[in-house]
Amino acid sequence: MTDPTDHRPGTAVPRPTAVPRPTAVPRRRGRTRRVTPRTHWLLLCVLVVTLSAALLLQGYTHHMFQITSDDVTGPPGRADAVPGQVAHGGPVIAGAAGSPHTARPKTRTIALTFDDGPDPVWTPRILDVLRRNHVHGTFFVVGTQVVAHPELVRRIVAEGHQVGIHTFTHPDLSRLAPWQRSLELRETQLAVAGAAGVTTALLRPPYSSENDALDDADWSVLKQADRAGYVTVLSTLDAEDWQRPGTARVLANATPHGKTGQIVLMHDAGGDRAQTVAALNTLIPRLKAQGFRFTTVGTAVGMTDPVRTAGLDDHLQGIALIKMLQLGDGTIRLLDVLMYAAGTISVLRAAVVLVAARRHRRLRTGRRARPWGPPVTEPVSVIVPAYNESAGIEAAVRSLAASDHPVEIIVVDDGSTDGTADLVESLRLPGVRVIRQRNAGKPAALNTGLAAATCELVVMVDGDTVFEPDAVRTIVQPFADPAVGAVSGNAKVVNRGGLLGRWQHIEYVVGFNLDRRLFDLAQCMPTVPGAVGAFRRRALLALGGVSDVTLAEDTDLTMALCRAGWRVVYEERAVAWTEAPASLGALWRQRYRWCYGTLQAMWKHRGALVQGGAAGKLGRRGLVYLLLFQVLLPLLAPVVDVFALYGLLFLDPVRITALWLAFLLLQLLMGLYAFRLDGERPGPLWSLPLQQFVYRQLMYLVVIQSVFTAVAGSRLRWQRMERYGTLRSPTGAETSGEDRPPRVPA
């Protein structure tokens, strides 16, 4: 999570409302090329749909069905529809949909058949045995195995063996819908065409046996296969090598009794087939010595060319299918690595942040905390840039005037049209000055206030922020250390009602404050929020004031101070209250601007990566942290969501749910600790699980669009956030929601 008051990309943590200016970006920028947001979403949708389709196909082909033992389907059902000539006929069945007829192998003819392959270990060994004995066999291949090992199918065909179809995922076809059966057969045929450039008319349904084992459901499969142009090949001898009963038993099961021709069922995949290889080494020479000849199924029954050269269309489609599935397999492997890496990094980050927060607490507010130096009592100039802030400016100015530290308050009205300046002047508060200027943007208003300030210490405050009475005094105490150039205060959400308010409150307390403590310890604070920040005036003047080059002027300014050698710290006891967006649309516009502005600031200060001293700490610690956790991980978030759904559908839903609950528990523990550090009641944390299904997606979509906009070279205009008037004057401060901030005394 990130500093809710920065303009950081994709932060799940809100930032106190900035005062956007419609003309903050010079007109010449307004004429630059802009990318229609629809382009972003179209590209994102294409990527997500493509990834989802690849995962669905990969999940179906690899996890819906598995190659299992041939006895898993149980006993056969009724066989009333199976014709008698088929039930008692030969193992090769044709014309099932019309006039069924069967064929048997010729006398003393053996057709060795192998199911479930090709397998990278056992198929080559079996092929070696057949080659040494100058024997050809028939291999009924599974489509997923063909995709994984197309070179083995090419070898099978090149060495004169026949191939047959054994479906794509090895399901029980009798339990599938007709469209699924067609898909299984067609995709396997395409895989064979893509791998070896041939098509085959031979089919062996998974879990099939001999003719008399056919039931009505099996017969419906055979009729559909016949209409698709397939000839079904059953078996007459089952070596039962899938049971691994021992080489002797496999040999006995595969040995014919008498001179009748046989179709022998064996397996070249689906497990350890060492017994099959050993049995073949003995079986083939023995039966040859007895006068048997070995051949393919087609030759054994006199079929004409069951395997033919594939057409160009089928060959190209097959190649495309193989490449697509191989790409899906590679994508899954990559996603596995990324998921483990992201999970590991997230857990390590949580541990580091919590340890840093505990250490920071001890250093800053513990019993042994060291003071910054002598108490800072000098007056402070408070600059309030204001553009159409009539809804909350009175509460903001009155809270500043009620400070227990000497202040001069400078309200810079940046061309407001709602009477903001008149309202402040009508209050007639001592020590409050109003400066009017034509609308020029927030950075220009801050620079105007900076030029008019008479104090060395300057506090910058958004016009929608109410200060605690001791906030100014507290936030300037670190300036007792001459190395400190800026101090970040602690902004809190005032409008906490509803889910959206609670979620932003959680992110302010958890992400914002925990990250700032880490940045403080690492001396790489990237942002002093515009809502509550203090600066040395001479440090700002040395930089040339507040820059308007980026939309995240506070992040840009803080990074510039770090690169100039100043230390930037966090003072958690300097509390201010600010309005957060109360609608998803307003939140989107606010975050989009912040995110884009932070990307601008990061790019502008990328040189800090190779600098030394304070600049190097910002670059190699702060910028790398922002890039990793505020840009790259949010960009990966849609993939995480898609992969989680994939896991629920095709992997182990219990394991996926357990992992999600574990991460949620980790977030909850972080939230409880952060709320404790901030002195907040943990009640709003009940909404944390719901945050994962709406708010999180909104935040990473903001990052995605911001990155697309930045890569496209577009510029984003300032967008002013709607004010809701939830801030109250010091004499009557109230908030919505279950937690109320302390009243600010008059």
XYZ file of C-alpha atoms in Angstrom:
746
model
C 0.000 0.000 0.000
C 1.046 3.555 -0.386
C 0.880 6.994 0.963
C -2.726 8.040 0.617
C -1.697 11.585 0.276
C 0.731 11.113 -2.597
C 0.171 11.104 -6.271
C 1.466 7.586 -6.595
C 0.478 5.165 -9.288
C -2.071 2.586 -8.403
C -1.965 3.133 -4.734
C -4.682 1.458 -2.834
C -4.332 4.272 -0.357
C -6.126 7.602 -0.816
C -4.478 10.973 -0.682
C -5.979 14.013 0.924
C -7.854 15.921 -1.684
C -5.627 18.190 -3.684
C -6.897 21.461 -5.086
C -6.903 20.830 -8.834
C -6.753 23.725 -11.228
C -8.405 23.554 -14.635
C -5.536 25.510 -16.139
C -2.673 24.143 -14.039
C -1.116 22.744 -17.204
C -0.065 25.436 -19.709
C -2.195 25.749 -22.822
C 0.552 24.493 -25.080
C 0.280 21.133 -23.313
C -3.424 21.026 -23.872
C -2.777 20.729 -27.597
C -0.681 17.580 -27.242
C -1.957 14.246 -28.485
C -4.401 12.474 -26.208
C -5.318 8.803 -26.211
C -8.975 7.944 -25.958
C -9.545 5.941 -22.768
C -11.537 3.434 -24.817
C -8.280 2.419 -26.472
C -6.882 1.464 -23.077
C -9.892 -0.603 -22.173
C -10.052 -2.239 -25.581
C -6.434 -3.311 -25.272
C -6.935 -4.461 -21.678
C -10.070 -6.406 -22.604
C -8.277 -8.083 -25.501
C -5.408 -9.090 -23.228
C -7.683 -10.360 -20.462
C -9.985 -12.222 -22.874
C -6.995 -13.770 -24.639
C -5.455 -14.830 -21.344
C -8.788 -16.156 -20.095
C -9.350 -18.147 -23.286
C -5.842 -19.605 -23.113
C -6.327 -20.547 -19.470
C -9.759 -22.052 -20.120
C -8.369 -24.153 -22.960
C -5.339 -25.126 -20.914
C -7.506 -25.939 -17.898
C -9.902 -28.042 -19.971
C -7.161 -29.966 -21.725
C -5.019 -30.580 -18.648
C -7.310 -30.704 -15.645
C -10.860 -31.653 -16.644
C -9.886 -35.263 -17.363
C -6.870 -37.417 -16.650
C -5.358 -40.608 -18.024
C -6.437 -43.190 -15.477
C -6.758 -46.951 -15.227
C -9.000 -48.693 -17.720
C -11.281 -50.032 -14.997
C -12.537 -46.701 -13.638
C -15.834 -46.623 -15.520
C -17.427 -49.500 -13.671
C -19.606 -52.306 -15.070
C -21.394 -51.850 -18.439
C -25.046 -50.841 -18.605
C -27.886 -52.169 -20.749
C -26.915 -53.249 -24.265
C -30.329 -53.422 -25.962
C -29.304 -51.060 -28.781
C -26.049 -52.847 -29.618
C -26.554 -55.038 -32.724
C -25.798 -58.718 -32.222
C -23.389 -58.839 -35.166
C -21.342 -56.134 -33.407
C -21.484 -57.564 -29.908
C -20.232 -60.937 -31.237
C -18.247 -59.678 -34.205
C -14.737 -58.488 -34.889
C -12.919 -55.732 -32.990
C -12.848 -53.285 -35.941
C -16.292 -51.702 -36.331
C -17.423 -49.605 -39.298
C -20.801 -48.273 -40.475
C -22.204 -48.006 -36.942
C -24.581 -45.207 -37.927
C -26.008 -47.151 -40.898
C -25.296 -50.764 -41.683
C -22.766 -51.861 -39.071
C -20.178 -54.439 -39.943
C -17.037 -55.686 -38.261
C -13.706 -57.168 -39.224
C -11.179 -59.474 -37.581
C -7.437 -59.739 -38.080
C -6.262 -62.457 -40.418
C -5.132 -65.803 -39.084
C -1.738 -65.753 -37.337
C -1.719 -61.956 -37.541
C -1.007 -59.792 -34.520
C -1.720 -56.066 -34.403
C 0.079 -54.543 -31.453
C -1.696 -51.375 -30.288
C -0.515 -48.845 -27.731
C -2.770 -46.374 -25.917
C -2.368 -43.066 -24.032
C 0.871 -41.839 -25.609
C 3.122 -40.501 -26.771
C 5.260 -40.456 -23.648
C 8.778 -38.935 -23.701
C 10.237 -41.889 -21.758
C 8.358 -45.039 -22.752
C 7.221 -44.374 -26.324
C 10.821 -44.102 -27.633
C 11.771 -47.322 -25.817
C 8.827 -49.184 -27.304
C 9.645 -47.786 -30.754
C 13.205 -49.009 -30.308
C 11.956 -52.532 -29.516
C 9.680 -52.552 -32.575
C 12.486 -51.303 -34.827
C 14.941 -53.942 -33.620
C 12.371 -56.620 -34.373
C 11.280 -55.075 -37.693
C 7.698 -54.816 -36.479
C 5.084 -52.107 -37.050
C 2.363 -51.238 -34.554
C -0.579 -48.863 -34.104
C -0.423 -46.021 -31.612
C -3.696 -44.505 -30.352
C -2.575 -41.079 -29.215
C -4.040 -38.603 -26.752
C -4.234 -35.042 -28.075
C -2.668 -33.364 -25.074
C 0.298 -35.748 -25.318
C 0.614 -35.004 -29.016
C 0.755 -31.278 -28.255
C 3.401 -31.850 -25.598
C 5.531 -34.203 -27.735
C 4.806 -33.676 -31.444
C 8.266 -34.949 -32.396
C 7.313 -38.436 -31.160
C 4.244 -38.527 -33.400
C 6.477 -37.596 -36.325
C 8.797 -40.451 -35.415
C 5.892 -42.912 -35.184
C 4.712 -42.019 -38.676
C 8.215 -41.815 -40.134
C 9.049 -45.347 -38.940
C 6.001 -46.813 -40.683
C 3.630 -47.212 -37.750
C -0.004 -46.204 -37.858
C -1.620 -43.618 -35.577
C -5.145 -43.578 -34.270
C -7.242 -41.183 -32.214
C -7.647 -41.766 -28.472
C -9.407 -38.404 -27.815
C -7.839 -35.162 -26.700
C -8.120 -35.369 -22.899
C -8.884 -39.080 -22.334
C -12.473 -38.753 -21.027
C -15.162 -41.411 -21.007
C -16.925 -40.351 -24.223
C -20.177 -42.027 -23.207
C -20.521 -39.503 -20.376
C -20.011 -36.430 -22.547
C -22.469 -34.354 -24.517
C -22.378 -34.878 -28.304
C -20.716 -31.491 -28.907
C -17.985 -32.395 -26.440
C -17.363 -35.697 -28.169
C -17.006 -33.921 -31.502
C -14.607 -31.443 -29.951
C -12.487 -34.215 -28.446
C -12.164 -36.025 -31.771
C -11.684 -32.960 -33.951
C -9.008 -31.374 -31.768
C -7.058 -34.637 -31.574
C -7.234 -35.008 -35.343
C -5.928 -31.466 -35.777
C -3.126 -32.110 -33.293
C -2.012 -35.169 -35.267
C -2.257 -33.211 -38.532
C -0.188 -30.393 -37.073
C 2.414 -32.697 -35.548
C 2.943 -35.231 -38.361
C 1.030 -33.905 -41.370
C -1.383 -36.848 -41.491
C -4.981 -37.621 -40.610
C -6.333 -40.949 -39.433
C -9.661 -42.768 -39.595
C -8.850 -45.025 -36.644
C -10.451 -44.377 -33.252
C -10.221 -46.178 -29.943
C -12.471 -44.671 -27.250
C -10.838 -44.446 -23.817
C -11.781 -47.202 -21.356
C -13.025 -49.424 -24.204
C -12.511 -53.137 -24.123
C -13.839 -56.022 -26.231
C -17.038 -56.086 -28.277
C -19.152 -57.873 -25.706
C -18.447 -55.055 -23.197
C -20.275 -52.466 -25.331
C -23.445 -50.998 -23.851
C -26.033 -48.576 -25.221
C -24.067 -45.485 -24.176
C -20.952 -46.811 -25.894
C -22.950 -47.588 -29.009
C -24.171 -43.983 -29.240
C -20.518 -42.914 -29.201
C -19.635 -45.325 -31.991
C -22.538 -44.112 -34.147
C -21.497 -40.480 -33.721
C -17.899 -41.393 -34.510
C -18.996 -43.219 -37.646
C -20.872 -40.141 -38.864
C -17.630 -38.202 -38.356
C -15.771 -40.711 -40.568
C -14.083 -42.870 -37.938
C -13.644 -46.624 -37.716
C -13.652 -47.887 -34.142
C -10.894 -50.255 -33.088
C -11.466 -52.373 -29.972
C -9.248 -55.210 -28.779
C -9.263 -58.968 -28.434
C -6.414 -59.344 -25.940
C -5.762 -56.960 -23.054
C -2.220 -57.207 -21.718
C -3.445 -55.389 -18.581
C -0.047 -53.729 -18.375
C -1.786 -50.656 -16.854
C -2.032 -52.718 -13.645
C 1.728 -53.470 -13.682
C 1.143 -57.095 -12.576
C 4.709 -58.128 -13.490
C 6.425 -58.817 -16.796
C 5.482 -62.506 -16.798
C 1.814 -61.727 -16.331
C 1.830 -59.051 -19.029
C 3.483 -61.546 -21.377
C 0.896 -64.214 -20.581
C -2.030 -61.839 -21.094
C -0.692 -60.717 -24.500
C 0.010 -64.232 -25.804
C -2.757 -65.623 -28.097
C -4.176 -69.107 -27.703
C -4.437 -70.810 -31.029
C -3.925 -69.350 -34.467
C -6.649 -66.693 -34.434
C -5.545 -63.184 -35.355
C -5.473 -60.731 -32.445
C -5.514 -57.019 -31.677
C -3.451 -56.693 -28.511
C -4.060 -53.746 -26.199
C -0.979 -52.323 -24.482
C 0.086 -48.887 -23.241
C 3.044 -46.666 -23.992
C 2.101 -43.929 -21.476
C 0.080 -43.284 -18.348
C 2.703 -44.507 -15.892
C 5.747 -46.729 -15.590
C 5.764 -49.011 -18.660
C 9.007 -50.877 -17.976
C 7.057 -54.148 -17.760
C 5.518 -53.463 -21.173
C 8.943 -52.900 -22.735
C 10.325 -56.056 -21.133
C 7.329 -58.126 -22.223
C 7.636 -56.928 -25.836
C 11.272 -57.970 -25.958
C 10.178 -61.547 -25.271
C 6.721 -61.594 -26.914
C 7.682 -60.568 -30.440
C 10.522 -63.070 -31.035
C 8.500 -65.855 -29.418
C 5.386 -65.323 -31.545
C 7.454 -64.853 -34.690
C 9.009 -68.237 -33.980
C 5.502 -69.701 -33.782
C 4.621 -68.370 -37.226
C 2.795 -65.190 -36.298
C 3.363 -61.977 -38.186
C 3.050 -58.484 -36.732
C 1.468 -55.579 -38.566
C -0.706 -52.531 -38.162
C -4.454 -52.603 -37.526
C -5.212 -51.388 -41.061
C -3.167 -54.104 -42.701
C -4.395 -56.770 -40.285
C -8.037 -56.340 -41.362
C -7.413 -55.244 -44.946
C -8.307 -51.558 -44.607
C -7.218 -49.208 -47.375
C -5.128 -46.255 -46.240
C -6.660 -45.394 -42.836
C -3.830 -42.860 -42.384
C -3.522 -40.240 -45.121
C -1.654 -37.027 -45.781
C -3.457 -34.115 -44.171
C -4.827 -31.277 -46.240
C -3.113 -27.916 -46.058
C -5.994 -26.411 -44.075
C -5.959 -29.160 -41.432
C -2.166 -29.057 -41.246
C -2.078 -25.298 -40.651
C -4.919 -25.452 -38.138
C -3.133 -28.252 -36.350
C 0.107 -26.302 -36.149
C -1.822 -23.305 -34.799
C -3.531 -25.502 -32.200
C -0.232 -26.990 -31.029
C 1.460 -23.591 -30.810
C -1.488 -22.093 -28.961
C -1.584 -24.898 -26.410
C 2.181 -24.842 -25.979
C 1.943 -21.097 -25.439
C -0.775 -21.744 -22.860
C 1.461 -24.246 -21.083
C 4.309 -21.753 -21.088
C 1.967 -19.055 -19.812
C 0.877 -21.237 -16.923
C 4.480 -21.960 -15.999
C 5.296 -18.254 -16.165
C 2.236 -17.387 -14.099
C 3.220 -19.968 -11.510
C 6.605 -18.309 -11.166
C 5.081 -14.836 -11.058
C 2.464 -15.843 -8.507
C 5.032 -17.376 -6.204
C 7.326 -14.387 -6.671
C 4.520 -11.888 -6.068
C 3.315 -13.791 -3.022
C 6.802 -14.067 -1.574
C 7.561 -10.400 -2.195
C 4.225 -9.355 -0.700
C 4.802 -11.387 2.452
C 8.358 -10.085 2.805
C 7.120 -6.543 2.263
C 4.482 -6.985 4.951
C 7.094 -8.275 7.376
C 9.516 -5.442 6.598
C 6.796 -2.789 6.863
C 5.581 -4.102 10.214
C 9.092 -4.330 11.642
C 9.851 -0.833 10.364
C 6.627 0.527 11.856
C 7.475 -0.936 15.252
C 11.010 0.441 15.144
C 9.802 3.837 13.969
C 7.313 3.973 16.830
C 10.070 3.323 19.359
C 12.407 5.888 17.815
C 9.829 8.644 17.494
C 7.291 8.230 20.272
C 8.632 5.563 22.630
C 9.928 6.128 26.123
C 13.497 6.249 24.852
C 12.716 8.461 21.871
C 15.313 11.147 21.320
C 14.083 14.707 20.783
C 14.956 16.427 17.531
C 16.653 19.160 19.502
C 15.563 22.278 21.410
C 11.819 22.992 21.024
C 10.978 24.943 17.882
C 8.959 27.997 18.887
C 9.507 30.382 15.974
C 6.407 31.522 14.027
C 5.252 29.585 11.000
C 3.748 30.747 7.717
C 0.795 28.617 6.654
C -0.031 28.736 2.930
C -3.524 27.693 1.837
C -3.977 27.531 -1.966
C -7.697 27.766 -2.704
C -9.743 27.384 -5.847
C -13.530 27.265 -5.397
C -13.177 25.964 -1.840
C -16.154 27.755 -0.303
C -17.563 24.453 0.981
C -14.686 23.825 3.373
C -12.444 26.868 3.515
C -14.020 28.338 6.645
C -13.424 25.154 8.654
C -9.865 24.944 7.355
C -8.945 28.541 8.172
C -10.629 28.530 11.580
C -8.744 25.352 12.546
C -5.451 26.977 11.555
C -6.277 30.135 13.473
C -6.964 27.972 16.531
C -3.425 26.516 16.465
C -1.472 26.552 19.712
C 1.606 27.729 17.782
C 2.162 31.259 16.422
C 1.175 31.321 12.743
C 0.530 33.673 9.884
C -2.070 32.313 7.511
C -1.862 33.177 3.825
C -4.865 32.156 1.735
C -4.053 32.399 -1.979
C -7.291 32.571 -3.955
C -6.455 31.158 -7.370
C -9.211 32.812 -9.397
C -12.134 31.242 -7.529
C -15.623 31.940 -8.879
C -17.570 30.801 -5.824
C -16.628 33.612 -3.434
C -13.905 31.737 -1.589
C -11.784 34.861 -0.990
C -14.780 36.946 0.101
C -15.774 34.244 2.574
C -12.309 34.164 4.172
C -12.174 37.964 4.410
C -15.602 38.056 6.010
C -14.332 35.910 8.886
C -12.007 38.760 9.974
C -9.691 36.332 11.735
C -6.458 37.792 13.139
C -3.289 36.828 11.317
C -5.132 35.767 8.167
C -4.240 37.345 4.815
C -5.972 36.790 1.485
C -4.091 37.151 -1.775
C -6.082 37.106 -4.977
C -4.623 36.080 -8.312
C -5.864 35.015 -11.703
C -6.291 31.300 -12.070
C -2.845 29.815 -12.696
C -2.891 26.451 -10.946
C -1.958 25.077 -7.559
C 1.856 25.283 -7.989
C 1.562 28.975 -8.918
C -0.660 29.635 -5.893
C 1.866 27.938 -3.608
C 4.673 29.981 -5.086
C 2.680 33.167 -4.552
C 2.197 32.233 -0.912
C 5.847 31.293 -0.592
C 6.904 34.709 -1.881
C 4.573 36.456 0.578
C 5.611 34.354 3.601
C 7.650 36.110 6.279
C 8.701 33.026 8.238
C 11.496 30.569 7.548
C 9.258 27.598 8.316
C 6.311 27.083 5.980
C 3.332 24.750 6.304
C 1.346 23.985 3.145
C -2.296 23.027 3.586
C -5.031 22.061 1.140
C -8.211 24.104 1.317
C -10.271 21.100 2.334
C -8.215 20.183 5.400
C -8.869 20.850 9.097
C -5.886 20.882 11.472
C -5.767 19.677 15.054
C -4.834 22.540 17.440
C -1.351 21.102 18.035
C -0.691 19.996 14.451
C 1.375 23.024 13.404
C 3.478 22.969 16.576
C 4.047 19.226 16.263
C 4.904 19.170 12.578
C 7.665 21.808 12.882
C 9.537 20.189 15.775
C 11.773 18.035 13.507
C 13.225 21.277 12.112
C 15.328 21.442 15.265
C 17.577 19.132 13.247
C 19.269 21.374 10.648
C 19.444 18.459 8.184
C 15.631 18.222 7.956
C 14.194 20.068 4.991
C 10.592 18.843 5.030
C 8.162 17.025 7.323
C 5.134 14.931 6.372
C 2.142 15.079 8.668
C -0.602 12.521 9.274
C -3.729 13.032 7.149
C -6.914 11.243 8.180
C -10.229 10.747 6.409
C -13.073 12.782 7.869
C -15.961 11.345 5.802
C -15.850 7.676 6.791
C -19.478 6.802 6.184
C -20.369 3.980 3.775
C -18.150 1.297 2.330
C -16.168 3.669 0.135
C -15.370 5.921 3.075
C -14.353 2.973 5.249
C -12.118 1.548 2.539
C -10.317 4.856 2.076
C -10.006 5.244 5.852
C -8.394 1.797 6.023
C -5.946 2.685 3.292
C -5.038 6.001 4.880
C -4.224 4.282 8.164
C -2.731 1.036 6.868
C -1.043 1.761 3.564
C -0.261 5.446 3.968
C 1.061 5.459 7.490
C 2.895 2.134 7.449
C 4.678 3.037 4.223
C 5.619 6.479 5.496
C 7.206 4.986 8.597
C 9.261 2.692 6.367
C 10.272 5.575 4.102
C 11.261 7.648 7.126
C 13.548 4.937 8.492
C 15.036 4.300 5.048
C 15.496 8.055 4.509
C 13.774 7.927 1.125
C 10.414 9.683 1.679
C 8.998 10.243 -1.826
C 6.055 12.486 -0.913
C 5.128 15.116 1.621
C 1.354 15.308 1.132
C -0.210 18.541 0.032
C -2.783 18.256 2.801
C -0.331 18.492 5.687
C 3.355 19.189 5.037
C 6.017 21.539 6.410
C 9.134 22.899 4.657
C 12.133 25.129 5.117
C 11.468 28.193 2.988
C 15.082 28.591 1.932
C 15.195 24.978 0.748
C 12.173 25.582 -1.484
C 13.532 28.853 -2.824
C 16.818 27.154 -3.657
C 14.864 24.746 -5.848
C 13.079 27.601 -7.584
C 9.806 27.050 -5.743
C 7.075 24.534 -6.562
C 7.320 23.124 -10.084
C 4.311 22.746 -12.383
C 6.013 20.227 -14.675
C 4.065 17.284 -13.202
C 0.547 16.831 -11.885
C 1.969 15.503 -8.619
C 3.582 18.727 -7.452
C 3.963 17.475 -3.881
C 5.763 14.270 -4.974
C 7.923 16.198 -7.437
C 8.854 18.750 -4.753
C 9.692 16.095 -2.149
C 11.883 14.134 -4.536
C 13.690 17.329 -5.527
C 14.392 18.092 -1.851
C 15.816 14.606 -1.304
C 18.040 14.939 -4.356
C 19.237 18.302 -3.029
C 20.503 16.536 0.096
C 17.723 17.443 2.539
C 16.254 14.875 4.885
C 12.484 14.378 4.757
C 10.800 12.828 7.820
C 7.377 11.758 9.037
C 5.687 13.145 12.144
C 2.716 10.927 12.868
C 1.426 13.107 15.723
C 0.756 16.067 13.398
C -2.849 15.200 12.554
C -5.099 16.863 9.984
C -8.528 15.840 8.690
C -9.399 15.851 5.003
C -12.276 14.947 2.715
C -11.960 11.834 0.566
C -13.988 11.181 -2.621
C -17.504 9.991 -1.856
C -18.257 8.329 -5.207
C -16.438 5.831 -7.410
C -16.358 8.334 -10.264
C -14.779 11.038 -8.120
C -12.316 8.541 -6.684
C -11.379 7.377 -10.182
C -10.680 10.909 -11.408
C -8.637 11.756 -8.328
C -6.540 8.598 -8.418
C -6.016 8.753 -12.155
C -4.495 12.214 -11.812
C -2.339 11.224 -8.843
C -1.145 8.044 -10.486
C -0.209 9.766 -13.716
C 1.474 12.591 -11.836
C 3.541 10.164 -9.804
C 4.708 8.400 -12.960
C 5.785 11.792 -14.254
C 7.694 12.537 -11.045
C 9.373 9.132 -11.024
C 10.507 9.579 -14.604
C 11.685 13.132 -13.939
C 13.844 12.019 -10.993
C 15.048 8.703 -12.448
C 18.593 10.068 -12.312
C 18.539 9.482 -8.543
C 19.052 5.791 -9.246
C 22.730 6.381 -10.059
C 23.431 9.207 -7.630
C 25.032 8.990 -4.201
C 24.060 10.300 -0.784
C 20.453 11.264 -0.052
C 19.582 11.236 -3.770
C 20.812 7.665 -4.101
C 18.687 6.560 -1.152
C 15.639 8.077 -2.844
C 16.488 6.415 -6.150
C 17.568 2.946 -5.090
C 15.138 2.653 -2.196
C 12.180 4.949 -2.743
C 11.845 4.803 -6.537
C 12.481 1.061 -6.697
C 9.863 0.511 -3.973
C 7.332 2.658 -5.860
C 8.083 0.926 -9.152
C 7.737 -2.542 -7.656
C 4.736 -2.108 -5.385
C 2.871 0.809 -6.944
C 3.340 0.042 -10.645
C 4.443 -3.517 -11.447
C 2.388 -5.437 -8.890
C -0.823 -3.522 -9.712
C -0.194 -4.209 -13.406
C -0.008 -7.908 -12.509
C -3.191 -7.776 -10.435
C -5.680 -8.570 -13.265
C -3.596 -11.632 -14.099
C -3.725 -12.665 -10.441
C -7.523 -12.405 -10.477
C -7.848 -14.400 -13.703
C -5.429 -17.026 -12.414
C -7.347 -17.270 -9.129
C -10.549 -18.027 -11.061
C -8.585 -20.560 -13.109
C -7.449 -22.219 -9.893
C -10.984 -22.353 -8.515
C -12.277 -23.958 -11.716
C -9.482 -26.352 -12.639
C -7.045 -26.736 -9.756
C -7.725 -27.244 -6.055
C -10.436 -24.775 -4.972
C -9.790 -25.542 -1.306
C -6.108 -24.666 -1.678
C -6.848 -21.487 -3.656
C -9.425 -20.375 -1.088
C -7.005 -21.140 1.744
C -4.303 -19.014 0.101
C -6.737 -16.142 -0.356
C -7.819 -16.376 3.280
C -4.171 -16.465 4.363
C -3.407 -13.244 2.506
C -6.578 -11.690 3.849
C -5.512 -12.656 7.367
C -2.118 -11.070 6.748
C -3.823 -7.848 5.638
C -6.085 -7.960 8.665
C -3.132 -8.333 11.033
C -1.383 -5.428 9.345
C -4.578 -3.418 9.632
C -4.991 -4.151 13.327
C -1.426 -3.133 14.059
C -1.636 0.003 11.942
C -4.925 1.035 13.592
C -3.338 0.498 16.976
C -0.331 2.643 16.073
C -2.632 5.387 14.824
C -4.938 5.262 17.832
C -7.924 4.233 15.708
C -10.706 1.848 16.581
C -10.538 -1.303 14.381
C -14.268 -1.422 13.611
C -13.976 -0.486 9.902
C -11.700 -3.480 9.262
C -14.776 -5.715 8.961
C -15.144 -4.364 5.406
C -11.644 -5.490 4.400
C -12.785 -8.714 2.622
C -15.276 -6.752 0.521
C -12.495 -4.380 -0.467
C -10.893 -7.191 -2.487
C -13.825 -7.383 -4.910
C -14.450 -3.741 -5.845
C -11.952 -1.262 -4.502
C -8.847 -3.267 -5.343
C -9.935 -3.687 -8.960
C -10.628 0.032 -9.265
C -7.166 0.857 -8.006
C -5.301 -1.427 -10.392
C -7.404 -0.261 -13.330
C -6.289 3.263 -12.485
C -2.668 2.137 -12.679
C -3.226 0.364 -15.985
C -4.844 3.370 -17.623
C -2.207 5.715 -16.198
C 0.619 3.566 -17.536
C -1.020 3.328 -20.956
C -1.490 7.089 -20.991
C 2.133 7.672 -19.998
C 3.512 5.181 -22.541
C 1.379 6.747 -25.269
C 2.903 10.138 -24.480
C -0.424 11.783 -23.620
C -0.909 14.511 -21.055
C -3.619 14.620 -18.455
C -5.326 17.823 -17.358
C -6.083 18.791 -13.786
C -9.444 17.541 -12.565
C -10.971 19.196 -9.543
C -12.547 16.939 -6.930
C -16.102 17.631 -5.841
C -16.413 19.042 -2.310
C -19.087 17.638 -0.015
C -19.020 20.039 2.920
C -18.348 17.326 5.499
C -15.645 19.470 7.129
C -16.924 21.568 10.015
C -15.696 24.689 11.678
C -13.699 24.185 14.883
C -16.700 24.952 17.045
C -18.805 22.191 15.569
C -16.637 19.603 13.920
C -18.525 16.404 13.168
C -17.928 13.498 10.923
C -19.946 10.704 9.486
C -19.206 7.058 10.149
C -18.437 5.120 13.262
C -15.240 7.003 14.160
C -15.262 10.744 14.853
C -12.124 12.858 14.930
C -11.558 15.055 17.964
C -13.275 18.417 17.854
C -11.028 21.326 17.111
C -11.582 23.889 19.854
C -12.307 27.452 18.906
